[in-house]
XYZ file of C-alpha atoms in Angstrom:
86
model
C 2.501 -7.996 6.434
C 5.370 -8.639 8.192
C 8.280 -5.990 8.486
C 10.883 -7.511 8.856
C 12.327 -10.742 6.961
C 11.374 -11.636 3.476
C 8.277 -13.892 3.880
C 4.741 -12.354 4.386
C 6.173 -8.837 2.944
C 3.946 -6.183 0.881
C 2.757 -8.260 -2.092
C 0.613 -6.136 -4.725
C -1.170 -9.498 -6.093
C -2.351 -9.927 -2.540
C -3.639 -6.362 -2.371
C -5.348 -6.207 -5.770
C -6.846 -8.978 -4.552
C -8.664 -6.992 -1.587
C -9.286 -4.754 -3.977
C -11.310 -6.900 -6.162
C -13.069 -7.431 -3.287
C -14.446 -4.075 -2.131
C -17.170 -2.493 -3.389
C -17.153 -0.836 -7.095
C -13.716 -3.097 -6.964
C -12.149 -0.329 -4.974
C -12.653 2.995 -6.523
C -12.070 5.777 -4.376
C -10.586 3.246 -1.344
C -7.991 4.759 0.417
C -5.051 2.708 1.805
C -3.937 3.338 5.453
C -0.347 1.880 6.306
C 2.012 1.419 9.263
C 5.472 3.736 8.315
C 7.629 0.641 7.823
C 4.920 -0.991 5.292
C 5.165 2.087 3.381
C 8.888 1.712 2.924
C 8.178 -1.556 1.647
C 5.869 -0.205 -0.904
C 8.701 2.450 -1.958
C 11.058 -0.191 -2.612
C 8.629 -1.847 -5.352
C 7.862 1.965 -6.392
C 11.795 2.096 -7.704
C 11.302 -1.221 -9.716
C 11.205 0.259 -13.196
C 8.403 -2.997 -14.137
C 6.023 -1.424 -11.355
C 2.568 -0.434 -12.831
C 0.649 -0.366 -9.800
C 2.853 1.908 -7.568
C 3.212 5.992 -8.177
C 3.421 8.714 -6.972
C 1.292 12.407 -7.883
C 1.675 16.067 -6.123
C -1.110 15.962 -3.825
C -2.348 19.052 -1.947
C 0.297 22.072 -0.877
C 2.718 20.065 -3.693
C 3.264 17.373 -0.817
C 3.972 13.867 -2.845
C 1.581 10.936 -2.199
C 1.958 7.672 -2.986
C -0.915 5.276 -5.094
C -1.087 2.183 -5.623
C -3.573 1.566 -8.656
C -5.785 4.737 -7.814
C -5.737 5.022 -3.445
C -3.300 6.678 -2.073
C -1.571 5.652 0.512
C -1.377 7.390 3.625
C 0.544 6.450 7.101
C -0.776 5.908 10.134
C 1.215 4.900 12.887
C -1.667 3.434 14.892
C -1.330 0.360 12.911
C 0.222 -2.289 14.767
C 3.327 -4.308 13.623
C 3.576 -6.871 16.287
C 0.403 -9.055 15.615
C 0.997 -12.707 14.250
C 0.529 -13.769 10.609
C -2.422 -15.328 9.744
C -2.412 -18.208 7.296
């Protein structure tokens, strides 16, 4: 995912599809993102056609957002700089 540009951006098909792939198609994964993914993800949160996005009151009535039923949590340890595979 790239952060910049508009190619190679957060897509939810691409990330159901890794879903579908876990095990137990993903229940109870938990999605780990680099800051400036996240802010891609809010921007498809505000799109009023979004059923995958949300966000719930998680512990201490701190918001956290889901897509499908993972929350997503930052982590800055992610790397941004890597090139795109294809």
């Amino acid at each position: 995912i790239e952060v910049s540009g508009t190619t190679n951006t957060c897509d939810e098909d691409n990330l159901i599809k890794l879903q579908s792939r876990m095990r137990r198609s993903g229940r109870g994964v938990v999605w780990y993102a680099h800051p400036e993914i996240i802010a891609q993800m809010r921007i498809k949160l505000k799109d009023k056609s979004n059923v995958h996005f949300n966000v719930r009151n998680g512990l201490f009535g701190e918001n956290v957002m889901y897509f499908d039923d993972g929350p997503i949590l930052p982590c800055e340890l992610i790397q941004t700089t890597e090139a795109v595979l294809t």
